[in-house]
Coordinates of C-alpha atoms in Angstrom, one line a residue:
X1 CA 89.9 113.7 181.2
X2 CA 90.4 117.6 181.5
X3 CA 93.9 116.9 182.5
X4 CA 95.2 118.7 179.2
X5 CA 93.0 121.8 177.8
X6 CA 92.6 122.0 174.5
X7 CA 92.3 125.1 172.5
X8 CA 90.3 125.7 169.2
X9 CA 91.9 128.2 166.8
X10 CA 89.5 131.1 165.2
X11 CA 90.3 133.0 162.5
X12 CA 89.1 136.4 162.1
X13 CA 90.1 138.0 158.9
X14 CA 89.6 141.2 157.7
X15 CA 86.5 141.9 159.9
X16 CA 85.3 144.8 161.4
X17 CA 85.1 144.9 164.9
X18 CA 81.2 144.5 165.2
X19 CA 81.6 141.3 162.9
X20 CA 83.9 139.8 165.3
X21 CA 81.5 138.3 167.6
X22 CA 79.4 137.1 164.9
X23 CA 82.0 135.0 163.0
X24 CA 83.0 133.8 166.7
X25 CA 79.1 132.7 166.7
X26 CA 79.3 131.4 163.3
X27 CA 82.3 128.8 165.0
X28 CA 79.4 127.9 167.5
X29 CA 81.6 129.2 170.3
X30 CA 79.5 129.9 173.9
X31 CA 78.1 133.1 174.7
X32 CA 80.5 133.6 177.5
X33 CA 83.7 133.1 175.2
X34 CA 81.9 135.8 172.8
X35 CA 81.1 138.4 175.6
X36 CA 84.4 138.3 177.0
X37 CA 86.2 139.2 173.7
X38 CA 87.0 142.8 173.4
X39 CA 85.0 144.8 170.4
X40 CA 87.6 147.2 170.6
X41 CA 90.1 144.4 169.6
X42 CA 91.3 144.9 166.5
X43 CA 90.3 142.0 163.7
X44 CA 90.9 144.1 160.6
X45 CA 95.0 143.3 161.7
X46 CA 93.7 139.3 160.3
X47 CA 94.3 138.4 163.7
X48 CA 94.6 134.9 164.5
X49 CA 92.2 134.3 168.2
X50 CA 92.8 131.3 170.3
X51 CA 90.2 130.5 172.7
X52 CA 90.2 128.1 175.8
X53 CA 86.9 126.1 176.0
X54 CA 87.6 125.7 179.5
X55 CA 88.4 129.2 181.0
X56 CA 85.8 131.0 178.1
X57 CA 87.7 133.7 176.6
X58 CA 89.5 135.0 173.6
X59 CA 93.3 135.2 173.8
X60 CA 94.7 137.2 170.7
X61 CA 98.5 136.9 169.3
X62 CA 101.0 139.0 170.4
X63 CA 100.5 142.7 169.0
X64 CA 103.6 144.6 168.1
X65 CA 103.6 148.4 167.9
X66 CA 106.3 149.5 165.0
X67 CA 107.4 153.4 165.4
X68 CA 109.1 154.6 162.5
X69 CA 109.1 158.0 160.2
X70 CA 109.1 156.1 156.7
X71 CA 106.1 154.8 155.8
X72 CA 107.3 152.0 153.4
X73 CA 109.5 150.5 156.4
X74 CA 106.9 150.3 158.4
X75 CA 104.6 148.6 155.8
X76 CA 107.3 146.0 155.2
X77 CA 108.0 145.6 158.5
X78 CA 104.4 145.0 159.8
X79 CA 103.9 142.6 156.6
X80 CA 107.0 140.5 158.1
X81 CA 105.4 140.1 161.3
X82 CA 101.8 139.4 160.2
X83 CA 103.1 136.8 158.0
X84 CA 104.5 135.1 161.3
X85 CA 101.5 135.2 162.7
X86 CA 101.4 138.0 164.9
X87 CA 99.7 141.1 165.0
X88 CA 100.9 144.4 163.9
X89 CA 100.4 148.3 163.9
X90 CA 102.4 151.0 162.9
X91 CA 102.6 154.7 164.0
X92 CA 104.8 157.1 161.8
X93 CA 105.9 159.4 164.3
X94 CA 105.8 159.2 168.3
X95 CA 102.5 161.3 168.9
X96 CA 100.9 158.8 166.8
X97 CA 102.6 156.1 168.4
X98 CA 101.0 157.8 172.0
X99 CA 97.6 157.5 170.2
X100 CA 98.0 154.0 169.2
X101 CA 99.1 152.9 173.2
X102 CA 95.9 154.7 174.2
X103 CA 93.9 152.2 172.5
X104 CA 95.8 149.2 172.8
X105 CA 98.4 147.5 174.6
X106 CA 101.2 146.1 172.7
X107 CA 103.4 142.9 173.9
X108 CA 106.5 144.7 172.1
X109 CA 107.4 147.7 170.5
X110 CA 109.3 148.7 167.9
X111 CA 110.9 151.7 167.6
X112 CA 113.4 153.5 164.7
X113 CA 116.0 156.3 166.5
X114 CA 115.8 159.0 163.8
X115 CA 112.5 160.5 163.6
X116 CA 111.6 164.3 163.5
X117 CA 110.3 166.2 167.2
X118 CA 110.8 163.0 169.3
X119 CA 113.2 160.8 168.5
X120 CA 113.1 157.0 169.5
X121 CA 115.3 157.1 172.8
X122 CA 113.4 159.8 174.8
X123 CA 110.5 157.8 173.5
X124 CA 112.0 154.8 175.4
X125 CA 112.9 156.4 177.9
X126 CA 109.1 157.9 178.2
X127 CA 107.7 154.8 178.2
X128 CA 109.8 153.4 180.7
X129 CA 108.9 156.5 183.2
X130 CA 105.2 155.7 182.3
X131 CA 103.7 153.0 185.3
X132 CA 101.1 152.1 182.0
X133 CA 104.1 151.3 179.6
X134 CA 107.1 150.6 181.8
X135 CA 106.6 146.7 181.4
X136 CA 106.2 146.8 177.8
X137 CA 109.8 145.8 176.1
X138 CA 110.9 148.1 173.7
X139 CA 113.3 147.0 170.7
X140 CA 115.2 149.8 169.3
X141 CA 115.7 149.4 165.3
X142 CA 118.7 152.0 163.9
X143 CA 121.4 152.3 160.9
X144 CA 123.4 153.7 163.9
X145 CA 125.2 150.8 165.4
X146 CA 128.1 151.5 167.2
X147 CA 129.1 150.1 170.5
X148 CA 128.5 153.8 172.1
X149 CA 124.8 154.2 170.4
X150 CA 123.9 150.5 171.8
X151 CA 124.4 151.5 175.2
X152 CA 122.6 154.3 174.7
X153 CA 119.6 152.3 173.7
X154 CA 119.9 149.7 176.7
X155 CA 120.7 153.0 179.0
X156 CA 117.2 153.9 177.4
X157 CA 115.7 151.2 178.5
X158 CA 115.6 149.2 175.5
X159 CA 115.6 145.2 176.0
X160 CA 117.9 144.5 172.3
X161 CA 119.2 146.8 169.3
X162 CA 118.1 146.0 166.3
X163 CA 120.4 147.5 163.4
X164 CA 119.0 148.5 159.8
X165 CA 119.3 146.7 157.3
X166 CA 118.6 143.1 158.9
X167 CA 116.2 140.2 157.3
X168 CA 113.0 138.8 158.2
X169 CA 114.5 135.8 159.6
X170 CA 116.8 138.5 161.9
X171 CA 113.3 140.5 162.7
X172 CA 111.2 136.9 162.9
X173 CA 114.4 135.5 165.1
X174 CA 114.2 138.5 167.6
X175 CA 110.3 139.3 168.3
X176 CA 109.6 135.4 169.3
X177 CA 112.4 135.3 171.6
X178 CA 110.9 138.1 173.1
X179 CA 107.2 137.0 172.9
X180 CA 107.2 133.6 173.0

Protein backbone atom coordinates (compact mmCIF):
# COMPACT_ATOMS: atom_id res chain seq x y z
CA UNK A 1 0.00 0.00 0.00
CA UNK A 2 1.25 3.65 -0.91
CA UNK A 3 -0.45 4.86 2.14
CA UNK A 4 3.02 5.94 3.65
CA UNK A 5 5.85 7.28 1.03
CA UNK A 6 8.92 6.28 1.55
CA UNK A 7 12.05 8.20 0.90
CA UNK A 8 15.61 6.94 -0.16
CA UNK A 9 18.45 9.08 1.09
CA UNK A 10 21.42 9.99 -1.56
CA UNK A 11 24.50 11.17 -0.74
CA UNK A 12 26.33 13.44 -2.79
CA UNK A 13 29.72 14.29 -1.54
CA UNK A 14 32.13 16.51 -2.67
CA UNK A 15 30.88 16.46 -6.35
CA UNK A 16 30.78 18.84 -8.83
CA UNK A 17 27.74 19.88 -10.08
CA UNK A 18 27.90 17.93 -13.47
CA UNK A 19 28.68 14.71 -11.38
CA UNK A 20 25.59 15.09 -9.58
CA UNK A 21 23.29 13.49 -11.83
CA UNK A 22 25.60 10.82 -12.52
CA UNK A 23 26.01 9.51 -8.90
CA UNK A 24 22.06 9.98 -8.72
CA UNK A 25 22.24 7.47 -11.85
CA UNK A 26 24.80 5.35 -10.20
CA UNK A 27 21.76 4.93 -7.10
CA UNK A 28 19.63 3.70 -10.13
CA UNK A 29 17.21 6.55 -9.51
CA UNK A 30 14.59 7.32 -12.68
CA UNK A 31 15.24 9.70 -15.24
CA UNK A 32 12.58 12.03 -14.03
CA UNK A 33 14.00 12.26 -10.41
CA UNK A 34 17.48 13.09 -12.16
CA UNK A 35 16.08 15.73 -14.63
CA UNK A 36 14.29 17.45 -12.03
CA UNK A 37 17.32 18.10 -9.80
CA UNK A 38 18.90 21.37 -10.16
CA UNK A 39 22.68 21.39 -11.78
CA UNK A 40 23.11 24.61 -10.29
CA UNK A 41 22.51 22.96 -6.87
CA UNK A 42 25.39 22.97 -5.07
CA UNK A 43 26.87 19.22 -4.16
CA UNK A 44 30.46 20.36 -3.40
CA UNK A 45 28.53 21.69 0.22
CA UNK A 46 28.39 17.38 0.86
CA UNK A 47 24.88 17.89 0.64
CA UNK A 48 22.72 15.22 1.91
CA UNK A 49 19.50 14.80 -1.12
CA UNK A 50 16.40 13.07 -0.16
CA UNK A 51 14.21 12.02 -2.93
CA UNK A 52 10.50 10.91 -3.00
CA UNK A 53 10.06 7.83 -5.38
CA UNK A 54 6.65 8.81 -5.62
CA UNK A 55 6.48 12.61 -6.60
CA UNK A 56 10.19 12.16 -8.57
CA UNK A 57 12.32 14.83 -7.44
CA UNK A 58 15.32 15.84 -5.37
CA UNK A 59 14.66 17.69 -2.07
CA UNK A 60 18.05 19.08 -0.66
CA UNK A 61 18.59 20.01 3.33
CA UNK A 62 18.07 23.21 4.52
CA UNK A 63 20.81 25.74 3.17
CA UNK A 64 21.94 28.38 5.58
CA UNK A 65 23.61 31.55 4.34
CA UNK A 66 26.19 32.80 7.19
CA UNK A 67 27.24 36.77 6.79
CA UNK A 68 30.08 37.63 8.72
CA UNK A 69 33.50 39.82 8.30
CA UNK A 70 35.89 37.22 9.91
CA UNK A 71 36.63 34.56 8.00
CA UNK A 72 37.62 31.93 10.74
CA UNK A 73 33.99 32.51 12.26
CA UNK A 74 32.46 31.82 9.42
CA UNK A 75 34.49 28.62 8.76
CA UNK A 76 33.65 27.35 12.24
CA UNK A 77 30.38 28.30 12.05
CA UNK A 78 29.49 26.67 8.64
CA UNK A 79 31.49 23.41 9.91
CA UNK A 80 28.88 23.37 13.00
CA UNK A 81 26.04 23.31 10.68
CA UNK A 82 27.33 20.86 8.08
CA UNK A 83 28.14 18.52 10.81
CA UNK A 84 24.26 18.69 11.64
CA UNK A 85 23.48 17.89 8.55
CA UNK A 86 22.55 20.87 6.80
CA UNK A 87 23.96 22.83 4.26
CA UNK A 88 26.04 25.82 4.54
CA UNK A 89 27.66 28.97 2.67
CA UNK A 90 29.35 31.86 3.89
CA UNK A 91 29.67 35.41 2.43
CA UNK A 92 32.27 37.75 4.28
CA UNK A 93 30.75 40.98 3.73
CA UNK A 94 27.03 41.90 2.52
CA UNK A 95 27.79 42.43 -1.34
CA UNK A 96 29.08 39.07 -1.24
CA UNK A 97 26.21 37.90 0.74
CA UNK A 98 23.92 39.73 -2.35
CA UNK A 99 25.95 37.52 -4.80
CA UNK A 100 25.46 34.44 -2.90
CA UNK A 101 21.14 35.12 -2.77
CA UNK A 102 21.47 35.59 -6.50
CA UNK A 103 22.31 32.11 -6.95
CA UNK A 104 20.57 30.40 -4.29
CA UNK A 105 17.89 30.61 -1.98
CA UNK A 106 18.73 30.04 1.54
CA UNK A 107 15.99 28.56 4.30
CA UNK A 108 17.90 30.87 7.01
CA UNK A 109 20.32 33.38 7.23
CA UNK A 110 22.86 34.26 9.36
CA UNK A 111 24.02 37.46 9.85
CA UNK A 112 26.96 39.17 12.35
CA UNK A 113 26.02 43.25 13.10
CA UNK A 114 29.53 44.66 12.87
CA UNK A 115 30.81 44.44 9.42
CA UNK A 116 32.50 47.28 7.38
CA UNK A 117 30.06 49.47 4.51
CA UNK A 118 26.93 47.59 5.44
CA UNK A 119 26.42 46.45 8.59
CA UNK A 120 24.06 43.51 9.47
CA UNK A 121 20.77 45.44 10.41
CA UNK A 122 20.31 47.57 7.19
CA UNK A 123 21.13 44.17 5.68
CA UNK A 124 18.00 42.89 7.47
CA UNK A 125 16.22 45.39 7.03
CA UNK A 126 17.11 45.12 2.97
CA UNK A 127 16.05 41.90 2.81
CA UNK A 128 12.91 42.35 4.43
CA UNK A 129 12.05 45.31 1.80
CA UNK A 130 13.10 42.78 -0.91
CA UNK A 131 9.54 40.76 -2.26
CA UNK A 132 12.54 37.90 -3.25
CA UNK A 133 14.02 37.72 0.37
CA UNK A 134 11.29 39.06 2.66
CA UNK A 135 10.15 35.46 3.67
CA UNK A 136 13.55 34.25 4.35
CA UNK A 137 14.15 34.38 8.37
CA UNK A 138 17.07 36.11 9.28
CA UNK A 139 19.02 35.36 12.71
CA UNK A 140 21.11 38.06 13.84
CA UNK A 141 24.52 36.84 15.55
CA UNK A 142 26.30 39.88 17.81
CA UNK A 143 28.74 40.46 21.00
CA UNK A 144 26.25 43.37 21.36
CA UNK A 145 23.53 42.00 23.56
CA UNK A 146 21.68 44.45 25.40
CA UNK A 147 17.97 44.59 25.76
CA UNK A 148 18.14 48.00 23.50
CA UNK A 149 20.37 46.25 20.58
CA UNK A 150 17.84 43.16 20.59
CA UNK A 151 14.99 45.23 19.76
CA UNK A 152 16.78 46.70 17.37
CA UNK A 153 17.35 43.40 15.61
CA UNK A 154 13.61 42.18 15.88
CA UNK A 155 12.69 46.07 14.83
CA UNK A 156 15.04 44.92 11.84
CA UNK A 157 13.24 42.27 11.13
CA UNK A 158 15.15 39.65 12.52
CA UNK A 159 13.16 36.30 13.82
CA UNK A 160 15.95 35.63 17.11
CA UNK A 161 19.35 37.19 18.41
CA UNK A 162 21.90 35.18 18.58
CA UNK A 163 24.78 36.61 20.94
CA UNK A 164 28.61 35.79 20.46
CA UNK A 165 30.15 33.68 22.02
CA UNK A 166 27.36 30.73 22.22
CA UNK A 167 28.11 26.81 21.53
CA UNK A 168 27.27 24.50 18.82
CA UNK A 169 24.55 23.01 20.85
CA UNK A 170 23.15 26.90 21.26
CA UNK A 171 23.70 27.38 17.24
CA UNK A 172 22.48 23.50 16.57
CA UNK A 173 19.42 24.30 19.19
CA UNK A 174 18.39 27.54 17.28
CA UNK A 175 18.67 26.77 13.36
CA UNK A 176 16.31 23.45 13.70
CA UNK A 177 13.80 25.22 15.53
CA UNK A 178 13.74 27.43 12.87
CA UNK A 179 14.08 24.81 10.00
CA UNK A 180 12.66 22.01 11.14
Amino acid sequence: MQSEIQSIRVAVLNLQPADCRHSLCLWGLDHDIRQSFNSNDRCSDAAMCWTDPYQKQVILDPLILVVDDEPAFCEVVCEILRAAGYRAIKASHVQEAYLRLAEQKPDLILTDVMMPEIDGLTFTRQLKAHPDHALIPVVVVSARTSADDQREALAAGAVRMLPKPFSSAQLESLVHSLLR
